[in-house]
Coordinates of C-alpha atoms and ligand atoms in Angstrom, one line a residue:
X1 CA 54.7 56.3 7.3
X2 CA 54.7 55.4 11.0
X3 CA 53.7 51.8 10.8
X4 CA 56.2 49.1 11.9
X5 CA 58.9 48.5 9.4
X6 CA 59.4 44.8 8.7
X7 CA 62.5 43.1 7.3
X8 CA 63.4 41.6 4.9
X9 CA 64.0 43.8 1.9
X10 CA 62.3 41.9 -0.9
X11 CA 63.6 42.1 -4.5
X12 CA 60.1 42.4 -5.9
X13 CA 56.7 43.4 -4.4
X14 CA 53.7 42.7 -6.6
X15 CA 50.3 44.3 -6.2
X16 CA 47.5 42.1 -7.5
X17 CA 46.8 38.4 -7.3
X18 CA 45.2 37.9 -10.7
X19 CA 46.8 35.9 -13.4
X20 CA 49.4 38.5 -14.2
X21 CA 50.5 39.2 -10.7
X22 CA 50.6 35.5 -9.8
X23 CA 52.4 34.6 -13.1
X24 CA 55.1 37.3 -12.5
X25 CA 55.5 36.0 -8.9
X26 CA 56.0 32.4 -10.1
X27 CA 58.5 33.4 -12.8
X28 CA 60.5 35.7 -10.5
X29 CA 60.6 33.2 -7.6
X30 CA 61.9 30.6 -9.9
X31 CA 64.7 32.9 -11.1
X32 CA 65.9 33.3 -7.5
X33 CA 64.2 36.6 -6.6
X34 CA 62.7 37.2 -3.2
X35 CA 59.1 38.0 -3.9
X36 CA 56.1 39.2 -1.9
X37 CA 52.7 39.2 -3.6
X38 CA 49.9 41.4 -2.1
X39 CA 46.3 40.7 -3.1
X40 CA 43.5 42.6 -1.5
X41 CA 40.9 39.7 -1.7
X42 CA 41.1 36.2 -2.9
X43 CA 43.2 35.1 -5.9
X44 CA 41.4 35.6 -9.1
X45 CA 38.7 37.4 -7.2
X46 CA 38.4 39.9 -10.1
X47 CA 38.8 39.6 -13.9
X48 CA 40.8 36.4 -13.8
X49 CA 37.9 34.3 -12.8
X50 CA 35.4 36.0 -15.1
X51 CA 36.9 35.2 -18.5
X52 CA 35.5 33.0 -21.3
X53 CA 38.2 30.5 -20.1
X54 CA 39.9 30.1 -23.5
X55 CA 43.5 29.6 -24.2
X56 CA 43.2 30.9 -27.7
X57 CA 44.9 32.7 -30.4
X58 CA 41.9 34.9 -30.9
X59 CA 40.6 34.4 -34.5
X60 CA 38.8 37.7 -34.3
X61 CA 42.0 39.6 -33.6
X62 CA 43.3 38.7 -37.0
X63 CA 40.7 41.2 -38.4
X64 CA 42.5 43.9 -36.4
X65 CA 45.9 42.8 -37.8
X66 CA 47.1 41.9 -34.3
X67 CA 49.5 39.3 -35.7
X68 CA 52.1 39.6 -32.9
X69 CA 49.5 38.9 -30.2
X70 CA 47.8 36.1 -32.2
X71 CA 51.1 34.4 -32.9
X72 CA 52.3 34.6 -29.3
X73 CA 48.9 33.4 -28.0
X74 CA 48.7 30.5 -30.5
X75 CA 52.1 29.3 -29.4
X76 CA 51.1 29.5 -25.8
X77 CA 48.2 27.0 -26.3
X78 CA 50.4 23.9 -26.4
X79 CA 53.0 25.3 -23.9
X80 CA 50.3 25.9 -21.2
X81 CA 48.5 22.6 -22.0
X82 CA 51.9 20.9 -21.4
X83 CA 52.5 22.5 -18.0
X84 CA 48.9 22.2 -16.7
X85 CA 47.2 19.2 -18.5
X86 CA 44.8 18.7 -15.6
X87 CA 43.1 22.2 -15.9
X88 CA 43.7 22.8 -19.6
X89 CA 42.3 20.7 -22.4
X90 CA 42.0 21.0 -26.2
X91 CA 38.6 22.1 -27.4
X92 CA 37.3 22.0 -31.0
X93 CA 35.2 25.1 -32.2
X94 CA 32.5 24.9 -34.8
X95 CA 32.1 28.1 -36.8
X96 CA 28.9 27.9 -38.8
X97 CA 29.0 29.8 -42.1
X98 CA 26.3 32.5 -42.1
X99 CA 25.3 33.8 -45.4
X100 CA 25.4 37.6 -45.4
X101 CA 28.1 37.8 -42.8
X102 CA 31.9 37.1 -43.3
X103 CA 32.4 35.3 -46.7
X104 CA 33.6 31.7 -46.6
X105 CA 36.9 32.6 -48.4
X106 CA 37.7 35.1 -45.6
X107 CA 37.0 32.5 -42.9
X108 CA 39.2 30.0 -44.7
X109 CA 42.0 32.5 -45.0
X110 CA 41.8 33.4 -41.3
X111 CA 41.8 29.8 -40.3
X112 CA 44.7 29.0 -42.6
X113 CA 46.7 31.7 -40.8
X114 CA 45.4 30.4 -37.4
X115 CA 46.7 26.9 -38.3
X116 CA 50.1 28.0 -39.5
X117 CA 51.1 31.1 -37.5
X118 CA 51.6 29.5 -34.1
X119 CA 53.8 26.3 -34.2
X120 CA 50.8 23.9 -33.8
X121 CA 52.1 20.3 -33.1
X122 CA 49.5 18.3 -31.2
X123 CA 46.3 20.2 -31.7
X124 CA 44.4 19.0 -34.7
X125 CA 44.1 21.2 -37.8
X126 CA 41.0 23.0 -39.2
X127 CA 38.5 21.0 -41.3
X128 CA 35.2 21.8 -43.0
X129 CA 31.9 20.3 -41.8
X130 CA 28.7 19.4 -43.6
X131 CA 26.2 20.3 -40.8
X132 CA 23.5 18.3 -42.6
X133 CA 25.4 15.1 -41.6
X134 CA 27.7 16.0 -38.7
X135 CA 26.2 15.8 -35.2
X136 CA 27.3 19.4 -34.6
X137 CA 24.5 20.4 -37.0
X138 CA 21.8 18.7 -35.0
X139 CA 21.1 21.5 -32.4
X140 CA 21.3 24.2 -35.0
X141 CA 18.6 25.8 -37.1
X142 CA 18.0 24.3 -40.5
X143 CA 19.5 27.1 -42.6
X144 CA 23.1 26.2 -41.5
X145 CA 24.7 23.7 -43.9
X146 CA 28.4 24.4 -43.7
X147 CA 30.8 25.1 -40.9
X148 CA 34.6 25.2 -40.2
X149 CA 36.0 23.4 -37.2
X150 CA 39.3 24.5 -35.5
X151 CA 41.3 24.0 -32.3
X152 CA 41.9 26.1 -29.2
X153 CA 42.1 25.1 -25.5
X154 CA 39.9 25.5 -22.5
X155 CA 41.3 26.4 -19.0
X156 CA 39.9 26.6 -15.5
X157 CA 41.0 30.3 -15.2
X158 CA 40.8 30.8 -11.5
X159 CA 42.6 27.5 -10.8
X160 CA 45.4 28.6 -13.2
X161 CA 45.8 31.6 -11.0
X162 CA 45.9 29.8 -7.7
X163 CA 48.3 27.2 -9.1
X164 CA 50.7 30.0 -10.1
X165 CA 50.4 31.4 -6.6
X166 CA 51.0 28.0 -5.1
X167 CA 54.0 27.3 -7.3
X168 CA 55.5 30.7 -6.4
X169 CA 55.0 30.0 -2.7
X170 CA 56.7 26.6 -3.1
X171 CA 59.6 28.3 -4.7
X172 CA 59.9 30.7 -1.7
X173 CA 57.6 33.6 -2.5
X174 CA 55.7 35.2 0.3
X175 CA 52.1 35.1 -1.0
X176 CA 49.6 37.2 0.9
X177 CA 45.9 37.2 0.0
X178 CA 43.5 39.5 1.8
X179 CA 46.3 42.1 2.1
X180 CA 45.4 45.4 0.5
X181 CA 48.0 47.9 -0.5
X182 CA 47.0 51.3 0.8
X183 CA 50.1 53.4 0.0
X184 CA 53.6 53.2 -1.2
X185 CA 56.5 55.7 -1.2
X186 CA 60.0 55.6 -2.6
X187 CA 62.9 55.6 -0.2
X188 CA 66.5 56.0 -1.5
X189 CA 66.9 52.5 -3.0
X190 CA 63.6 50.8 -2.3
X191 CA 59.8 51.1 -2.0
X192 CA 58.0 51.3 1.4
X193 CA 54.6 49.7 0.9
X194 CA 51.8 50.1 3.3
X195 CA 49.6 47.1 3.6
X196 CA 46.4 46.4 5.4
X197 CA 46.8 42.8 6.5
X198 CA 43.9 40.3 7.0
X199 CA 43.5 40.9 10.7
X200 CA 43.4 44.8 10.3
X201 CA 46.1 47.3 11.3
X202 CA 49.0 48.3 9.1
X203 CA 52.3 46.8 8.0
X204 CA 55.2 48.1 6.0
X205 CA 56.7 45.9 3.3
X206 CA 60.0 46.9 1.7
X207 CA 61.0 46.0 -1.9
X208 CA 63.6 47.1 -4.4
X209 CA 61.1 47.0 -7.3
X210 CA 57.3 47.4 -7.3
X211 CA 55.0 45.8 -9.8
X212 CA 51.5 47.2 -10.3
X213 CA 49.4 44.2 -11.6
X214 CA 46.2 45.5 -10.2
X215 CA 44.2 44.7 -13.4
X216 CA 41.2 47.0 -13.6
X217 CA 42.6 49.0 -10.7
X218 CA 45.9 49.7 -12.4
X219 CA 45.2 53.4 -12.7
X220 CA 43.7 53.7 -9.2
X221 CA 46.8 52.2 -7.8
X222 CA 48.9 54.7 -9.7
X223 CA 46.8 57.7 -8.9
X224 CA 45.6 57.1 -5.4
X225 CA 47.9 54.5 -3.8
X226 CA 51.2 55.6 -5.3
X227 CA 50.1 59.2 -5.9
X228 CA 51.7 59.4 -9.4
X229 CA 50.3 61.8 -11.8
X230 CA 49.8 59.9 -15.0
X231 CA 47.2 59.7 -17.8
X232 CA 44.7 56.9 -17.4
X233 CA 45.9 54.6 -20.2
X234 CA 43.4 51.9 -19.3
X235 CA 40.1 51.3 -20.9
X236 CA 37.7 49.3 -18.8
X237 CA 35.5 47.0 -20.9
X238 CA 32.8 44.9 -19.2
X239 CA 32.1 41.4 -20.4
X240 CA 29.3 39.1 -19.2
X241 CA 28.4 35.5 -19.6
X242 CA 25.3 33.4 -19.0
X243 CA 25.1 29.7 -18.0
X244 CA 22.1 27.7 -19.1
X245 CA 21.2 24.0 -18.8
X246 CA 23.1 21.9 -21.4
X247 CA 21.9 22.8 -24.9
X248 CA 23.4 19.9 -26.8
X249 CA 25.1 16.5 -26.3
X250 CA 28.5 16.6 -28.1
X251 CA 31.7 18.0 -26.6
X252 CA 32.5 20.7 -29.1
X253 CA 32.0 24.5 -28.7
X254 CA 30.4 26.9 -31.1
X255 CA 31.6 30.3 -32.3
X256 CA 28.7 32.3 -33.6
X257 CA 29.1 35.4 -35.7
X258 CA 26.6 38.1 -34.7
X259 CA 25.0 40.6 -36.9
X260 CA 26.8 43.5 -35.2
X261 CA 30.2 42.1 -36.2
X262 CA 30.9 40.5 -32.8
X263 CA 31.2 36.9 -32.0
X264 CA 29.6 34.8 -29.2
X265 CA 30.8 31.5 -27.9
X266 CA 28.6 28.6 -26.7
X267 CA 30.8 26.1 -24.7
X268 CA 30.1 22.8 -22.9
X269 CA 30.4 23.7 -19.2
X270 CA 30.7 21.6 -16.1
X271 CA 29.0 18.6 -17.7
X272 CA 25.4 19.7 -17.3
X273 CA 25.5 23.2 -18.6
X274 CA 26.4 25.5 -21.6
X275 CA 28.3 28.7 -21.1
X276 CA 27.4 31.6 -23.5
X277 CA 29.5 34.8 -23.8
X278 CA 30.5 37.4 -24.0
X279 CA 29.5 41.0 -24.3
X280 CA 31.8 44.1 -24.7
X281 CA 30.7 47.4 -23.3
X282 CA 32.6 50.3 -21.8
X283 CA 32.5 50.4 -18.1
X284 CA 32.8 53.9 -16.8
X285 CA 33.5 53.5 -13.1
X286 CA 36.2 52.2 -10.9
X287 CA 35.4 48.4 -10.8
X288 CA 33.4 47.1 -7.9
X289 CA 31.6 43.9 -8.5
X290 CA 30.2 44.1 -12.0
X291 CA 27.0 42.2 -12.7
X292 CA 25.4 41.1 -16.0
X293 CA 22.7 43.5 -16.8
X294 CA 19.2 42.4 -18.2
X295 CA 20.3 43.9 -21.5
X296 CA 23.4 41.9 -21.7
X297 CA 21.5 38.7 -20.8
X298 CA 18.9 39.4 -23.5
X299 CA 21.7 40.2 -26.0
X300 CA 23.4 36.8 -25.4
X301 CA 20.1 34.9 -25.5
X302 CA 19.2 36.6 -28.8
X303 CA 22.7 35.9 -30.3
X304 CA 22.5 32.2 -29.4
X305 CA 18.9 31.9 -30.6
X306 CA 20.0 33.1 -34.0
X307 CA 21.7 29.7 -34.3
X308 CA 20.2 27.1 -31.9
X309 CA 17.0 25.3 -33.0
X310 CA 15.6 25.7 -29.5
X311 CA 15.6 29.4 -28.5
X312 CA 17.7 30.4 -25.5
X313 CA 15.6 32.6 -23.1
X314 CA 16.5 34.6 -20.0
X315 CA 14.2 32.5 -17.8
X316 CA 16.5 29.4 -18.4
X317 CA 19.6 31.2 -17.2
X318 CA 20.9 29.5 -14.0
X319 CA 24.0 31.7 -13.4
X320 CA 25.7 34.8 -14.8
X321 CA 29.1 36.3 -14.2
X322 CA 30.7 39.5 -15.3
X323 CA 34.2 40.9 -15.4
X324 CA 36.0 44.0 -16.4
X325 CA 38.8 43.8 -19.0
X326 CA 41.7 46.2 -18.1
X327 CA 42.6 47.0 -21.7
X328 CA 45.4 49.3 -22.8
X329 CA 43.6 52.4 -24.2
X330 CA 44.8 52.6 -27.8
X331 CA 42.1 55.1 -28.8
X332 CA 39.9 52.5 -30.6
X333 CA 36.4 53.8 -31.1
X334 CA 34.5 50.6 -30.2
X335 CA 35.1 48.6 -27.0
X336 CA 35.3 45.4 -29.0
X337 CA 38.1 46.9 -31.2
X338 CA 40.4 48.0 -28.3
X339 CA 43.6 46.0 -28.4
X340 CA 43.9 42.8 -26.3
X341 CA 47.6 43.0 -26.4
X342 CA 49.6 44.0 -23.2
X343 CA 51.8 47.0 -22.5
X344 CA 54.3 47.1 -19.7
X345 CA 55.2 50.6 -18.5
X346 CA 58.4 51.2 -16.6
X347 CA 58.6 54.3 -14.4
X348 CA 61.7 55.4 -12.5
X349 CA 64.9 53.5 -12.3
X350 CA 66.4 55.2 -15.4
X351 CA 68.2 51.9 -16.1
X352 CA 66.1 50.8 -19.1
X353 CA 67.9 49.7 -22.2
X354 CA 70.7 47.7 -20.4
X355 CA 72.4 50.7 -18.8
X356 CA 73.2 50.2 -15.1
X357 CA 70.2 51.4 -13.2
X358 CA 70.4 54.5 -11.0
X359 CA 68.0 56.9 -9.5
X360 CA 64.6 56.2 -8.1
X361 CA 63.4 52.6 -7.4
X362 CA 61.5 51.3 -10.4
X363 CA 57.8 50.7 -10.8
X364 CA 56.4 48.4 -13.5
X365 CA 52.7 48.7 -14.4
X366 CA 50.8 46.1 -16.4
X367 CA 48.1 47.1 -18.8
X368 CA 45.9 44.8 -20.8
X369 CA 46.7 41.2 -21.7
X370 CA 45.0 37.9 -21.8
X371 CA 44.9 34.8 -19.6
X372 CA 46.5 33.1 -22.6
X373 CA 49.5 35.3 -22.7
X374 CA 50.2 35.7 -19.0
X375 CA 53.3 33.5 -19.0
X376 CA 54.9 35.5 -21.8
X377 CA 53.8 38.8 -20.2
X378 CA 55.6 37.6 -17.0
X379 CA 58.8 36.8 -19.0
X380 CA 58.7 40.3 -20.6
X381 CA 58.1 41.9 -17.2
X382 CA 61.2 40.1 -15.8
X383 CA 63.3 41.1 -18.9
X384 CA 62.4 44.7 -18.1
X385 CA 63.2 44.4 -14.4
X386 CA 66.4 42.4 -15.1
X387 CA 68.8 45.4 -15.1
X388 CA 67.6 46.4 -11.6
X389 CA 68.0 42.9 -10.1
X390 CA 71.3 41.7 -11.6
X391 CA 71.5 38.5 -9.6
X392 CA 68.3 37.1 -11.1
X393 CA 68.7 34.3 -13.6
X394 CA 68.0 35.5 -17.2
X395 CA 66.9 32.1 -18.4
X396 CA 63.2 31.5 -19.2
X397 CA 61.9 28.5 -17.4
X398 CA 58.2 28.6 -16.8
X399 CA 57.2 26.9 -20.1
X400 CA 59.0 23.7 -19.2
X401 CA 58.1 23.2 -15.6
X402 CA 54.7 21.8 -14.7
X403 CA 52.3 23.7 -12.4
X404 CA 51.4 21.9 -9.2
X405 CA 49.6 18.6 -10.0
X406 CA 50.4 18.9 -13.7
X407 CA 53.4 16.6 -13.7
X408 CA 52.0 14.1 -16.2
X409 CA 51.8 13.9 -20.0
X410 CA 48.9 15.7 -21.8
X411 CA 47.3 12.3 -22.7
X412 CA 47.8 10.9 -19.2
X413 CA 44.7 12.1 -17.4
X414 CA 42.8 8.8 -17.5
X415 CA 45.9 7.0 -16.1
X416 CA 45.9 9.3 -13.1
X417 CA 42.1 8.7 -12.6
X418 CA 42.8 4.9 -12.7
X419 CA 45.7 5.3 -10.2
X420 CA 43.4 7.3 -7.9
X421 CA 40.7 4.7 -8.1
X422 CA 43.1 1.9 -7.4
X423 CA 44.4 3.7 -4.3
X424 CA 40.8 4.6 -3.2
X425 CA 38.4 2.0 -4.7
X426 CA 35.4 3.6 -2.9
X427 CA 35.5 6.7 -5.1
X428 CA 32.8 7.1 -7.7
X429 CA 34.1 7.5 -11.3
X430 CA 32.7 11.0 -11.6
X431 CA 34.2 12.2 -8.4
X432 CA 37.6 10.7 -9.3
X433 CA 37.5 12.5 -12.6
X434 CA 36.5 15.8 -11.1
X435 CA 39.4 15.6 -8.6
X436 CA 41.9 14.8 -11.3
X437 CA 40.7 17.6 -13.5
X438 CA 41.0 20.0 -10.6
X439 CA 44.1 18.8 -8.8
X440 CA 46.0 16.5 -11.2
X441 CA 48.5 14.3 -9.3
X442 CA 47.8 16.3 -6.2
X443 CA 44.5 14.5 -5.9
X444 CA 46.6 11.6 -4.5
X445 CA 47.9 13.9 -1.8
X446 CA 44.4 15.3 -1.1
X447 CA 43.1 11.7 -0.5
X448 CA 46.2 10.4 1.2
X449 CA 45.4 7.9 4.0
X450 CA 41.6 7.7 3.2
X451 CA 40.5 4.0 3.2
X452 CA 36.8 4.6 2.9
X453 CA 34.3 7.3 2.0
X454 CA 33.8 7.9 5.8
X455 CA 37.5 8.9 6.1
X456 CA 36.8 11.9 3.9
X457 CA 34.4 13.3 6.5
X458 CA 31.1 14.9 5.8
X459 CA 29.8 15.8 2.3
X460 CA 28.6 19.4 2.1
X461 CA 26.8 19.1 -1.2
X462 CA 27.5 17.6 -4.7
X463 CA 30.6 15.5 -3.9
X464 CA 32.5 18.1 -1.9
X465 CA 33.9 16.5 1.2
X466 CA 35.5 17.7 4.4
X467 CA 38.9 16.3 3.3
X468 CA 38.8 18.4 0.1
X469 CA 37.7 21.6 1.9
X470 CA 40.5 21.2 4.5
X471 CA 43.0 20.6 1.7
X472 CA 41.9 23.8 0.0
X473 CA 42.2 25.7 3.3
X474 CA 45.6 24.2 4.1
X475 CA 47.2 24.3 0.6
X476 CA 45.3 26.9 -1.5
X477 CA 44.4 29.7 0.9
X478 CA 40.6 29.1 0.8
X479 CA 38.8 30.9 3.6
X480 CA 35.2 31.2 2.6
X481 CA 32.5 29.0 0.9
X482 CA 32.7 31.4 -2.1
X483 CA 36.5 30.8 -2.5
X484 CA 35.8 27.0 -2.6
X485 CA 32.6 27.0 -4.6
X486 CA 33.3 29.6 -7.2
X487 CA 37.1 30.0 -7.6
X488 CA 38.7 26.7 -6.5
X489 CA 35.8 24.8 -8.2
X490 CA 32.5 25.6 -9.8
X491 CA 30.5 23.4 -7.4
X492 CA 28.5 26.6 -6.5
X493 CA 26.4 25.6 -9.6
X494 CA 25.1 22.6 -7.6
X495 CA 24.8 24.0 -4.0
X496 CA 21.7 25.2 -2.3
X497 CA 21.8 28.3 -0.1
X498 CA 21.6 26.1 3.0
X499 CA 24.5 24.0 1.9
X500 CA 26.6 27.2 1.2
X501 CA 25.8 28.4 4.7
X502 CA 26.8 25.1 6.3
X503 CA 30.1 25.1 4.4
X504 CA 30.9 28.6 5.5
X505 CA 30.1 27.8 9.1
X506 CA 32.3 24.7 8.9
X507 CA 35.2 26.8 7.4
X508 CA 34.9 29.5 10.0
X509 CA 34.8 26.9 12.8
X510 CA 37.8 25.1 11.4
X511 CA 39.8 28.3 11.5
X512 CA 38.9 29.0 15.1
X513 CA 39.7 25.4 16.1
X514 CA 42.9 25.1 14.2
X515 CA 44.5 28.3 13.3
X516 CA 47.3 26.3 11.7
X517 CA 44.9 25.3 9.0
X518 CA 44.6 28.9 8.0
X519 CA 48.2 29.6 8.4
X520 CA 49.5 26.8 6.2
X521 CA 50.9 28.9 3.4
X522 CA 52.9 31.8 4.9
X523 CA 50.7 33.8 7.1
X524 CA 47.4 33.4 8.9
X525 CA 44.4 35.2 7.2
Ligands
LIG1 C1 34.5 38.9 -20.2 C2 36.0 38.5 -20.3 C3 36.3 37.4 -21.1 C4 37.7 37.1 -21.2 N1 38.0 36.0 -21.9 C5 39.3 35.6 -22.0 C6 39.6 34.4 -22.6 O1 38.8 33.6 -23.0 N2 40.9 34.1 -22.7 C7 41.9 34.9 -22.3 O2 43.1 34.6 -22.5 N3 41.6 36.1 -21.7 C8 40.4 36.5 -21.5 N4 40.0 37.6 -20.9 C9 41.1 38.5 -20.4 C10 41.6 38.1 -19.1 O3 40.6 37.6 -18.2 C11 42.3 39.3 -18.4 O4 43.2 39.9 -19.3 C12 43.1 38.9 -17.1 O5 42.3 38.1 -16.3 C13 43.6 40.1 -16.4 O6 44.3 39.6 -15.3 P1 45.0 40.7 -14.3 O7 45.8 39.9 -13.4 O8 45.6 41.8 -15.0 O9 43.8 41.3 -13.5 P2 42.8 40.8 -12.3 O10 42.5 39.4 -12.5 O11 41.7 41.7 -12.2 O12 43.7 40.9 -11.0 C14 44.1 42.2 -10.4 C15 44.0 42.0 -8.9 O13 44.6 43.1 -8.3 C16 44.0 43.2 -7.0 N5 44.2 44.6 -6.5 C17 43.7 45.7 -7.0 N6 44.1 46.7 -6.2 C18 44.8 46.2 -5.2 C19 45.4 46.8 -4.0 N7 45.3 48.1 -3.8 N8 46.0 46.0 -3.2 C20 46.1 44.6 -3.4 N9 45.5 44.1 -4.5 C21 44.8 44.8 -5.4 C22 42.5 42.9 -7.3 O14 41.8 42.5 -6.2 C23 42.6 41.8 -8.4 O15 42.5 40.5 -7.8 C24 38.7 37.9 -20.7 C25 38.3 39.0 -19.9 C26 37.0 39.3 -19.7 C27 36.5 40.4 -18.8

């Protein structure tokens, strides 16, 4: 490699700024490692913004006897809620009993395990509903008389990713979006990683250990970037969602059993909408930008229409999104049955099992996983890397430290809203709530110094102001309207094409005028 070699020598370089890469970066930085994270696009630009957004044990995985995964995931619900109470909230799920599908005793057994496997403390337990009298029955077809209701949590998935990146940066990590890794070779005791930085050209980054958290690209990175001859242990499974105008008034979600053995969720979404998903189908090619196919849209509409009194039809769909699960290939015959557990593969190093490492610099590749288990996955990754980085702290810490803006009790959200409104009485209630749900206590920082609505600058659409956009550019690496409207928020649901263009033009002009806005976190991009 002839590109310019740059100091320093990092302890860990991570390829991929999805939830797993950012989670590992945060954990490692907090243990005292010097970390560089390299993401080819925007954070959560791939699978980690395309999930169903549940922090859940996965009731369905009990049928596949994935007790380890379910237990770990169930326990994570309250841990993650505790460190990010602004972007994570409890959600009750209504599971209507469908004669002819799973019998009631089986559902009861599954829910009993669900209630008791995972150290539930604050989330309410399962109960049985009479749908003829409960308001959850009102939007459903007449045949559904009985349901079970249980707890899981909801998360703003892409914000969880960026908050992990932000926390890692605040703990000293060098976080670099828009930096594609194009090659990497082993030197005697470190990796030399070739990176295409945002402005073009090439850079070399050096690190003792390399982590491949490239999600759906995990095998491409192994085969084409690192040129390692290895079997493709990843199974790419596409999943799509549809968003329709709000289908019902209460705040609970539904989990519907489908005739093909799958389940489909219908979830209250962004106040005015209902989110319905997901599908499971093998995705043969190297991921580009997957889109929901007409067949998937029709499938989701049909599945929901089995249950809702008012049929859901494709012409009411206002938005769709699609992602590719990078599952570990366990040889399951059906896509829906492939394990959702994660596998960490260590290559090189020869130091596994506690013996002092020697030999080639190690590479750790991440396969599979869930948003829900990212924090535990990061802990396991650092356990595996520990022998190569003996100065790192061994103590787990990420479950007890809030993510940025999450430094308040889980029942304290309305108190922060009130505090924000006291400091800025001109704020509308709905705007104040949206800001607190997105930024937590950092909403106070975002609005600092504003005495009137005019101090927040122009409004681009919905209630998105110049002050918020500049905050996202300065603090959260946002560079385009898409970053702001679809990954830092979901305001894209409320923007017209003209408003999107105006926002993009403003952001490009701001970067030209004030390069420091774009350079705030680490490096300019
Ligand atoms: C439809 C669907 C629904 C889901 N629902 C849930 C759910 O409700 N709850 C849950 O817990 N989990 C859910 N999941 C699973 C979860 O979303 C994924 O397990 C998780 O997001 C994977 O994260 P990741 O970091 O491994 O991958 P990604 O988020 O895809 O991140 C990988 C990153 O690597 C980057 N990259 C790739 N190659 C390079 C390179 N050469 N240089 C630099 N960067 C590179 C990519 O740009 C990408 O951003 C769902 C998944 C899908 C698809």
